[in-house]
């Protein structure tokens, strides 16, 4: 059963484990002490509370120089017993519990609309209540919560929680990472070290603003391990689709890699002939723009300017039915 709530359910109610936002970290790393260790496949529900203090500070001060909060922290890491390099972590998202407000923010020089928004900083506190998400005085929209930042740790070093997106996940900003889906992430180090952050109350695909309706909340998940499933990029399973993430620079490379992964899934996992797989992809596999964070580390002189692209490639499960 999937659901999203807006303040009606206590943050830790009914959970087997709860990681509050004090476990927020500035990166994905296996060097961090695990916040929790669990056995996979038990069905235990784990809540990851996220932290949007940085947006509250921007709203109060309108000054990047006065920030004391972490930018886009992730909560964790979660150590999964038995997870080994070459496996995949299967993270099922059961529920996202939203708090009472979200944020819309325009940072100077950031996002696709930077030339339209000008050099000033725009911030808006967006109330969330039983009516919905109050994006403007005239537009109260139904919440569609999703997880923007989810990933495992690299084999060495630390991955950013801002940009780029990585093979192990990261700040992908995919609307598909929502309740009712399972996210498959490559395991690169023993224990996987899963971390989650950056919940959105509602976000259009592509996230034109770079900072959509961000909202603190609790992501409720369970975890399993798929042995010997080496992935070169994350995958998302919904009730009706398999979604393959493409990462590359330029965008054409991202699209090519995503299509290759769908093709290999049909041929090597499901036994389709190359001709059948080729024809099916051209007929039913839709591609979309993913999050805005890019696939390649940005120029250090322009740390908020994305390079490369994140794309998603959608295969209907109906074509897998014998």
PDB file of N, CA, C and O in Angstrom, residues 215-268:
ATOM      1  N   UNK A 215      10.555  20.096   0.355  1.00  0.00           N
ATOM      2  CA  UNK A 215       9.771  19.987   1.577  1.00  0.00           C
ATOM      3  C   UNK A 215      10.407  18.963   2.513  1.00  0.00           C
ATOM      4  O   UNK A 215      10.723  17.846   2.079  1.00  0.00           O
ATOM      5  N   UNK A 216      10.577  19.356   3.753  1.00  0.00           N
ATOM      6  CA  UNK A 216      11.027  18.376   4.729  1.00  0.00           C
ATOM      7  C   UNK A 216       9.969  17.296   4.896  1.00  0.00           C
ATOM      8  O   UNK A 216       8.770  17.538   4.758  1.00  0.00           O
ATOM      9  N   UNK A 217      10.438  16.093   5.207  1.00  0.00           N
ATOM     10  CA  UNK A 217       9.506  15.007   5.420  1.00  0.00           C
ATOM     11  C   UNK A 217      10.244  13.746   5.813  1.00  0.00           C
ATOM     12  O   UNK A 217      11.430  13.770   6.147  1.00  0.00           O
ATOM     13  N   UNK A 218       9.530  12.647   5.758  1.00  0.00           N
ATOM     14  CA  UNK A 218      10.089  11.336   6.096  1.00  0.00           C
ATOM     15  C   UNK A 218       9.790  10.378   4.956  1.00  0.00           C
ATOM     16  O   UNK A 218       8.624  10.169   4.589  1.00  0.00           O
ATOM     17  N   UNK A 219      10.848   9.810   4.394  1.00  0.00           N
ATOM     18  CA  UNK A 219      10.702   8.767   3.380  1.00  0.00           C
ATOM     19  C   UNK A 219      10.704   7.417   4.081  1.00  0.00           C
ATOM     20  O   UNK A 219      11.643   7.091   4.820  1.00  0.00           O
ATOM     21  N   UNK A 220       9.643   6.640   3.868  1.00  0.00           N
ATOM     22  CA  UNK A 220       9.497   5.330   4.501  1.00  0.00           C
ATOM     23  C   UNK A 220       9.825   4.263   3.461  1.00  0.00           C
ATOM     24  O   UNK A 220       9.136   4.150   2.440  1.00  0.00           O
ATOM     25  N   UNK A 221      10.865   3.489   3.733  1.00  0.00           N
ATOM     26  CA  UNK A 221      11.350   2.521   2.746  1.00  0.00           C
ATOM     27  C   UNK A 221      11.610   1.166   3.395  1.00  0.00           C
ATOM     28  O   UNK A 221      11.696   1.044   4.616  1.00  0.00           O
ATOM     29  N   UNK A 222      11.740   0.152   2.572  1.00  0.00           N
ATOM     30  CA  UNK A 222      12.302  -1.127   2.996  1.00  0.00           C
ATOM     31  C   UNK A 222      13.365  -1.514   1.978  1.00  0.00           C
ATOM     32  O   UNK A 222      13.390  -0.991   0.852  1.00  0.00           O
ATOM     33  N   UNK A 223      14.246  -2.438   2.375  1.00  0.00           N
ATOM     34  CA  UNK A 223      15.432  -2.713   1.564  1.00  0.00           C
ATOM     35  C   UNK A 223      15.619  -4.206   1.372  1.00  0.00           C
ATOM     36  O   UNK A 223      15.416  -5.005   2.292  1.00  0.00           O
ATOM     37  N   UNK A 224      16.013  -4.570   0.160  1.00  0.00           N
ATOM     38  CA  UNK A 224      16.427  -5.936  -0.139  1.00  0.00           C
ATOM     39  C   UNK A 224      17.685  -5.867  -1.001  1.00  0.00           C
ATOM     40  O   UNK A 224      18.039  -4.791  -1.512  1.00  0.00           O
ATOM     41  N   UNK A 225      18.334  -7.004  -1.154  1.00  0.00           N
ATOM     42  CA  UNK A 225      19.536  -7.098  -1.981  1.00  0.00           C
ATOM     43  C   UNK A 225      19.277  -8.086  -3.114  1.00  0.00           C
ATOM     44  O   UNK A 225      18.751  -9.175  -2.886  1.00  0.00           O
ATOM     45  N   UNK A 226      19.612  -7.676  -4.324  1.00  0.00           N
ATOM     46  CA  UNK A 226      19.559  -8.571  -5.475  1.00  0.00           C
ATOM     47  C   UNK A 226      20.993  -8.984  -5.772  1.00  0.00           C
ATOM     48  O   UNK A 226      21.817  -8.150  -6.170  1.00  0.00           O
ATOM     49  N   UNK A 227      21.301 -10.253  -5.543  1.00  0.00           N
ATOM     50  CA  UNK A 227      22.670 -10.727  -5.700  1.00  0.00           C
ATOM     51  C   UNK A 227      23.066 -10.767  -7.175  1.00  0.00           C
ATOM     52  O   UNK A 227      22.260 -11.065  -8.055  1.00  0.00           O
ATOM     53  N   UNK A 228      24.328 -10.450  -7.417  1.00  0.00           N
ATOM     54  CA  UNK A 228      24.939 -10.579  -8.741  1.00  0.00           C
ATOM     55  C   UNK A 228      24.121  -9.870  -9.817  1.00  0.00           C
ATOM     56  O   UNK A 228      23.809 -10.439 -10.869  1.00  0.00           O
ATOM     57  N   UNK A 229      23.772  -8.622  -9.546  1.00  0.00           N
ATOM     58  CA  UNK A 229      23.097  -7.797 -10.549  1.00  0.00           C
ATOM     59  C   UNK A 229      23.907  -6.515 -10.733  1.00  0.00           C
ATOM     60  O   UNK A 229      23.618  -5.487 -10.136  1.00  0.00           O
ATOM     61  N   UNK A 230      24.962  -6.584 -11.547  1.00  0.00           N
ATOM     62  CA  UNK A 230      25.783  -5.395 -11.751  1.00  0.00           C
ATOM     63  C   UNK A 230      25.058  -4.388 -12.653  1.00  0.00           C
ATOM     64  O   UNK A 230      24.706  -4.698 -13.787  1.00  0.00           O
ATOM     65  N   UNK A 231      24.824  -3.211 -12.145  1.00  0.00           N
ATOM     66  CA  UNK A 231      24.162  -2.150 -12.903  1.00  0.00           C
ATOM     67  C   UNK A 231      25.153  -1.033 -13.175  1.00  0.00           C
ATOM     68  O   UNK A 231      25.992  -0.722 -12.336  1.00  0.00           O
ATOM     69  N   UNK A 232      25.030  -0.402 -14.342  1.00  0.00           N
ATOM     70  CA  UNK A 232      25.899   0.746 -14.594  1.00  0.00           C
ATOM     71  C   UNK A 232      25.169   2.069 -14.364  1.00  0.00           C
ATOM     72  O   UNK A 232      25.768   3.137 -14.512  1.00  0.00           O
ATOM     73  N   UNK A 233      23.895   1.990 -13.996  1.00  0.00           N
ATOM     74  CA  UNK A 233      23.110   3.174 -13.645  1.00  0.00           C
ATOM     75  C   UNK A 233      21.878   2.703 -12.889  1.00  0.00           C
ATOM     76  O   UNK A 233      21.478   1.534 -13.004  1.00  0.00           O
ATOM     77  N   UNK A 234      21.233   3.576 -12.137  1.00  0.00           N
ATOM     78  CA  UNK A 234      20.035   3.169 -11.396  1.00  0.00           C
ATOM     79  C   UNK A 234      18.888   2.770 -12.318  1.00  0.00           C
ATOM     80  O   UNK A 234      18.822   3.167 -13.486  1.00  0.00           O
ATOM     81  N   UNK A 235      17.972   1.978 -11.762  1.00  0.00           N
ATOM     82  CA  UNK A 235      16.727   1.623 -12.424  1.00  0.00           C
ATOM     83  C   UNK A 235      15.582   1.838 -11.438  1.00  0.00           C
ATOM     84  O   UNK A 235      15.780   1.738 -10.223  1.00  0.00           O
ATOM     85  N   UNK A 236      14.402   2.100 -11.973  1.00  0.00           N
ATOM     86  CA  UNK A 236      13.216   2.276 -11.142  1.00  0.00           C
ATOM     87  C   UNK A 236      12.121   1.370 -11.682  1.00  0.00           C
ATOM     88  O   UNK A 236      11.860   1.344 -12.885  1.00  0.00           O
ATOM     89  N   UNK A 237      11.493   0.642 -10.776  1.00  0.00           N
ATOM     90  CA  UNK A 237      10.383  -0.234 -11.152  1.00  0.00           C
ATOM     91  C   UNK A 237       9.086   0.321 -10.595  1.00  0.00           C
ATOM     92  O   UNK A 237       8.965   0.559  -9.390  1.00  0.00           O
ATOM     93  N   UNK A 238       8.111   0.552 -11.469  1.00  0.00           N
ATOM     94  CA  UNK A 238       6.775   0.947 -11.045  1.00  0.00           C
ATOM     95  C   UNK A 238       5.826  -0.218 -11.290  1.00  0.00           C
ATOM     96  O   UNK A 238       6.235  -1.282 -11.762  1.00  0.00           O
ATOM     97  N   UNK A 239       4.560  -0.018 -10.999  1.00  0.00           N
ATOM     98  CA  UNK A 239       3.586  -1.076 -11.229  1.00  0.00           C
ATOM     99  C   UNK A 239       3.498  -1.446 -12.708  1.00  0.00           C
ATOM    100  O   UNK A 239       3.279  -2.605 -13.056  1.00  0.00           O
ATOM    101  N   UNK A 240       3.717  -0.469 -13.589  1.00  0.00           N
ATOM    102  CA  UNK A 240       3.492  -0.714 -15.012  1.00  0.00           C
ATOM    103  C   UNK A 240       4.742  -0.568 -15.885  1.00  0.00           C
ATOM    104  O   UNK A 240       4.683  -0.898 -17.069  1.00  0.00           O
ATOM    105  N   UNK A 241       5.862  -0.094 -15.329  1.00  0.00           N
ATOM    106  CA  UNK A 241       7.035   0.202 -16.155  1.00  0.00           C
ATOM    107  C   UNK A 241       8.331  -0.205 -15.472  1.00  0.00           C
ATOM    108  O   UNK A 241       8.419  -0.260 -14.245  1.00  0.00           O
ATOM    109  N   UNK A 242       9.335  -0.438 -16.328  1.00  0.00           N
ATOM    110  CA  UNK A 242      10.737  -0.408 -15.914  1.00  0.00           C
ATOM    111  C   UNK A 242      11.324   0.889 -16.464  1.00  0.00           C
ATOM    112  O   UNK A 242      11.136   1.206 -17.652  1.00  0.00           O
ATOM    113  N   UNK A 243      12.023   1.625 -15.617  1.00  0.00           N
ATOM    114  CA  UNK A 243      12.587   2.911 -16.017  1.00  0.00           C
ATOM    115  C   UNK A 243      14.098   2.842 -15.851  1.00  0.00           C
ATOM    116  O   UNK A 243      14.606   2.554 -14.762  1.00  0.00           O
ATOM    117  N   UNK A 244      14.817   3.107 -16.934  1.00  0.00           N
ATOM    118  CA  UNK A 244      16.275   3.008 -16.963  1.00  0.00           C
ATOM    119  C   UNK A 244      16.861   4.416 -17.024  1.00  0.00           C
ATOM    120  O   UNK A 244      16.469   5.224 -17.872  1.00  0.00           O
ATOM    121  N   UNK A 245      17.806   4.700 -16.141  1.00  0.00           N
ATOM    122  CA  UNK A 245      18.432   6.029 -16.089  1.00  0.00           C
ATOM    123  C   UNK A 245      19.629   6.052 -17.026  1.00  0.00           C
ATOM    124  O   UNK A 245      20.490   5.158 -16.987  1.00  0.00           O
ATOM    125  N   UNK A 246      19.670   7.077 -17.872  1.00  0.00           N
ATOM    126  CA  UNK A 246      20.821   7.305 -18.732  1.00  0.00           C
ATOM    127  C   UNK A 246      21.656   8.445 -18.195  1.00  0.00           C
ATOM    128  O   UNK A 246      21.118   9.480 -17.781  1.00  0.00           O
ATOM    129  N   UNK A 247      22.984   8.271 -18.191  1.00  0.00           N
ATOM    130  CA  UNK A 247      23.908   9.303 -17.725  1.00  0.00           C
ATOM    131  C   UNK A 247      24.978   9.497 -18.781  1.00  0.00           C
ATOM    132  O   UNK A 247      25.606   8.527 -19.211  1.00  0.00           O
ATOM    133  N   UNK A 248      25.192  10.728 -19.221  1.00  0.00           N
ATOM    134  CA  UNK A 248      26.222  10.952 -20.220  1.00  0.00           C
ATOM    135  C   UNK A 248      26.386  12.401 -20.594  1.00  0.00           C
ATOM    136  O   UNK A 248      25.553  13.252 -20.286  1.00  0.00           O
ATOM    137  N   UNK A 249      27.476  12.695 -21.246  1.00  0.00           N
ATOM    138  CA  UNK A 249      27.797  14.032 -21.734  1.00  0.00           C
ATOM    139  C   UNK A 249      28.279  13.892 -23.175  1.00  0.00           C
ATOM    140  O   UNK A 249      29.267  13.203 -23.432  1.00  0.00           O
ATOM    141  N   UNK A 250      27.557  14.458 -24.147  1.00  0.00           N
ATOM    142  CA  UNK A 250      26.381  15.316 -24.033  1.00  0.00           C
ATOM    143  C   UNK A 250      25.112  14.500 -23.842  1.00  0.00           C
ATOM    144  O   UNK A 250      25.179  13.280 -23.616  1.00  0.00           O
ATOM    145  N   UNK A 251      23.960  15.159 -24.006  1.00  0.00           N
ATOM    146  CA  UNK A 251      22.692  14.482 -23.771  1.00  0.00           C
ATOM    147  C   UNK A 251      22.508  13.278 -24.683  1.00  0.00           C
ATOM    148  O   UNK A 251      21.922  12.272 -24.291  1.00  0.00           O
ATOM    149  N   UNK A 252      23.061  13.337 -25.905  1.00  0.00           N
ATOM    150  CA  UNK A 252      22.922  12.196 -26.822  1.00  0.00           C
ATOM    151  C   UNK A 252      23.590  10.948 -26.252  1.00  0.00           C
ATOM    152  O   UNK A 252      23.121   9.827 -26.462  1.00  0.00           O
ATOM    153  N   UNK A 253      24.698  11.140 -25.534  1.00  0.00           N
ATOM    154  CA  UNK A 253      25.376  10.001 -24.910  1.00  0.00           C
ATOM    155  C   UNK A 253      24.524   9.425 -23.783  1.00  0.00           C
ATOM    156  O   UNK A 253      24.442   8.210 -23.604  1.00  0.00           O
ATOM    157  N   UNK A 254      23.878  10.282 -23.026  1.00  0.00           N
ATOM    158  CA  UNK A 254      22.982   9.822 -21.970  1.00  0.00           C
ATOM    159  C   UNK A 254      21.846   8.983 -22.555  1.00  0.00           C
ATOM    160  O   UNK A 254      21.513   7.904 -22.040  1.00  0.00           O
ATOM    161  N   UNK A 255      21.261   9.475 -23.635  1.00  0.00           N
ATOM    162  CA  UNK A 255      20.170   8.746 -24.276  1.00  0.00           C
ATOM    163  C   UNK A 255      20.654   7.400 -24.811  1.00  0.00           C
ATOM    164  O   UNK A 255      20.003   6.368 -24.635  1.00  0.00           O
ATOM    165  N   UNK A 256      21.810   7.390 -25.452  1.00  0.00           N
ATOM    166  CA  UNK A 256      22.350   6.153 -26.013  1.00  0.00           C
ATOM    167  C   UNK A 256      22.575   5.112 -24.919  1.00  0.00           C
ATOM    168  O   UNK A 256      22.189   3.936 -25.061  1.00  0.00           O
ATOM    169  N   UNK A 257      23.164   5.525 -23.800  1.00  0.00           N
ATOM    170  CA  UNK A 257      23.450   4.582 -22.723  1.00  0.00           C
ATOM    171  C   UNK A 257      22.150   4.043 -22.103  1.00  0.00           C
ATOM    172  O   UNK A 257      22.060   2.860 -21.755  1.00  0.00           O
ATOM    173  N   UNK A 258      21.152   4.902 -21.969  1.00  0.00           N
ATOM    174  CA  UNK A 258      19.874   4.439 -21.445  1.00  0.00           C
ATOM    175  C   UNK A 258      19.236   3.413 -22.363  1.00  0.00           C
ATOM    176  O   UNK A 258      18.744   2.366 -21.910  1.00  0.00           O
ATOM    177  N   UNK A 259      19.227   3.690 -23.653  1.00  0.00           N
ATOM    178  CA  UNK A 259      18.668   2.741 -24.618  1.00  0.00           C
ATOM    179  C   UNK A 259      19.439   1.420 -24.612  1.00  0.00           C
ATOM    180  O   UNK A 259      18.850   0.340 -24.732  1.00  0.00           O
ATOM    181  N   UNK A 260      20.758   1.489 -24.503  1.00  0.00           N
ATOM    182  CA  UNK A 260      21.554   0.255 -24.463  1.00  0.00           C
ATOM    183  C   UNK A 260      21.157  -0.617 -23.270  1.00  0.00           C
ATOM    184  O   UNK A 260      21.071  -1.847 -23.385  1.00  0.00           O
ATOM    185  N   UNK A 261      20.914   0.020 -22.124  1.00  0.00           N
ATOM    186  CA  UNK A 261      20.555  -0.752 -20.939  1.00  0.00           C
ATOM    187  C   UNK A 261      19.178  -1.410 -21.098  1.00  0.00           C
ATOM    188  O   UNK A 261      18.963  -2.534 -20.648  1.00  0.00           O
ATOM    189  N   UNK A 262      18.239  -0.717 -21.737  1.00  0.00           N
ATOM    190  CA  UNK A 262      16.932  -1.330 -22.009  1.00  0.00           C
ATOM    191  C   UNK A 262      17.107  -2.503 -22.969  1.00  0.00           C
ATOM    192  O   UNK A 262      16.534  -3.588 -22.775  1.00  0.00           O
ATOM    193  N   UNK A 263      17.874  -2.298 -24.017  1.00  0.00           N
ATOM    194  CA  UNK A 263      18.132  -3.342 -25.014  1.00  0.00           C
ATOM    195  C   UNK A 263      18.733  -4.582 -24.349  1.00  0.00           C
ATOM    196  O   UNK A 263      18.276  -5.715 -24.565  1.00  0.00           O
ATOM    197  N   UNK A 264      19.763  -4.380 -23.506  1.00  0.00           N
ATOM    198  CA  UNK A 264      20.414  -5.503 -22.837  1.00  0.00           C
ATOM    199  C   UNK A 264      19.461  -6.209 -21.879  1.00  0.00           C
ATOM    200  O   UNK A 264      19.516  -7.437 -21.713  1.00  0.00           O
ATOM    201  N   UNK A 265      18.584  -5.456 -21.247  1.00  0.00           N
ATOM    202  CA  UNK A 265      17.575  -6.030 -20.348  1.00  0.00           C
ATOM    203  C   UNK A 265      16.653  -6.983 -21.118  1.00  0.00           C
ATOM    204  O   UNK A 265      16.352  -8.091 -20.660  1.00  0.00           O
ATOM    205  N   UNK A 266      16.223  -6.558 -22.291  1.00  0.00           N
ATOM    206  CA  UNK A 266      15.346  -7.406 -23.099  1.00  0.00           C
ATOM    207  C   UNK A 266      16.083  -8.638 -23.623  1.00  0.00           C
ATOM    208  O   UNK A 266      15.553  -9.758 -23.587  1.00  0.00           O
ATOM    209  N   UNK A 267      17.304  -8.449 -24.104  1.00  0.00           N
ATOM    210  CA  UNK A 267      18.035  -9.540 -24.745  1.00  0.00           C
ATOM    211  C   UNK A 267      18.616 -10.506 -23.718  1.00  0.00           C
ATOM    212  O   UNK A 267      18.438 -11.733 -23.815  1.00  0.00           O
ATOM    213  N   UNK A 268      19.328  -9.978 -22.709  1.00  0.00           N
ATOM    214  CA  UNK A 268      20.076 -10.841 -21.795  1.00  0.00           C
ATOM    215  C   UNK A 268      19.252 -11.312 -20.600  1.00  0.00           C
ATOM    216  O   UNK A 268      19.492 -12.413 -20.085  1.00  0.00           O
TER     217      UNK A 268
END
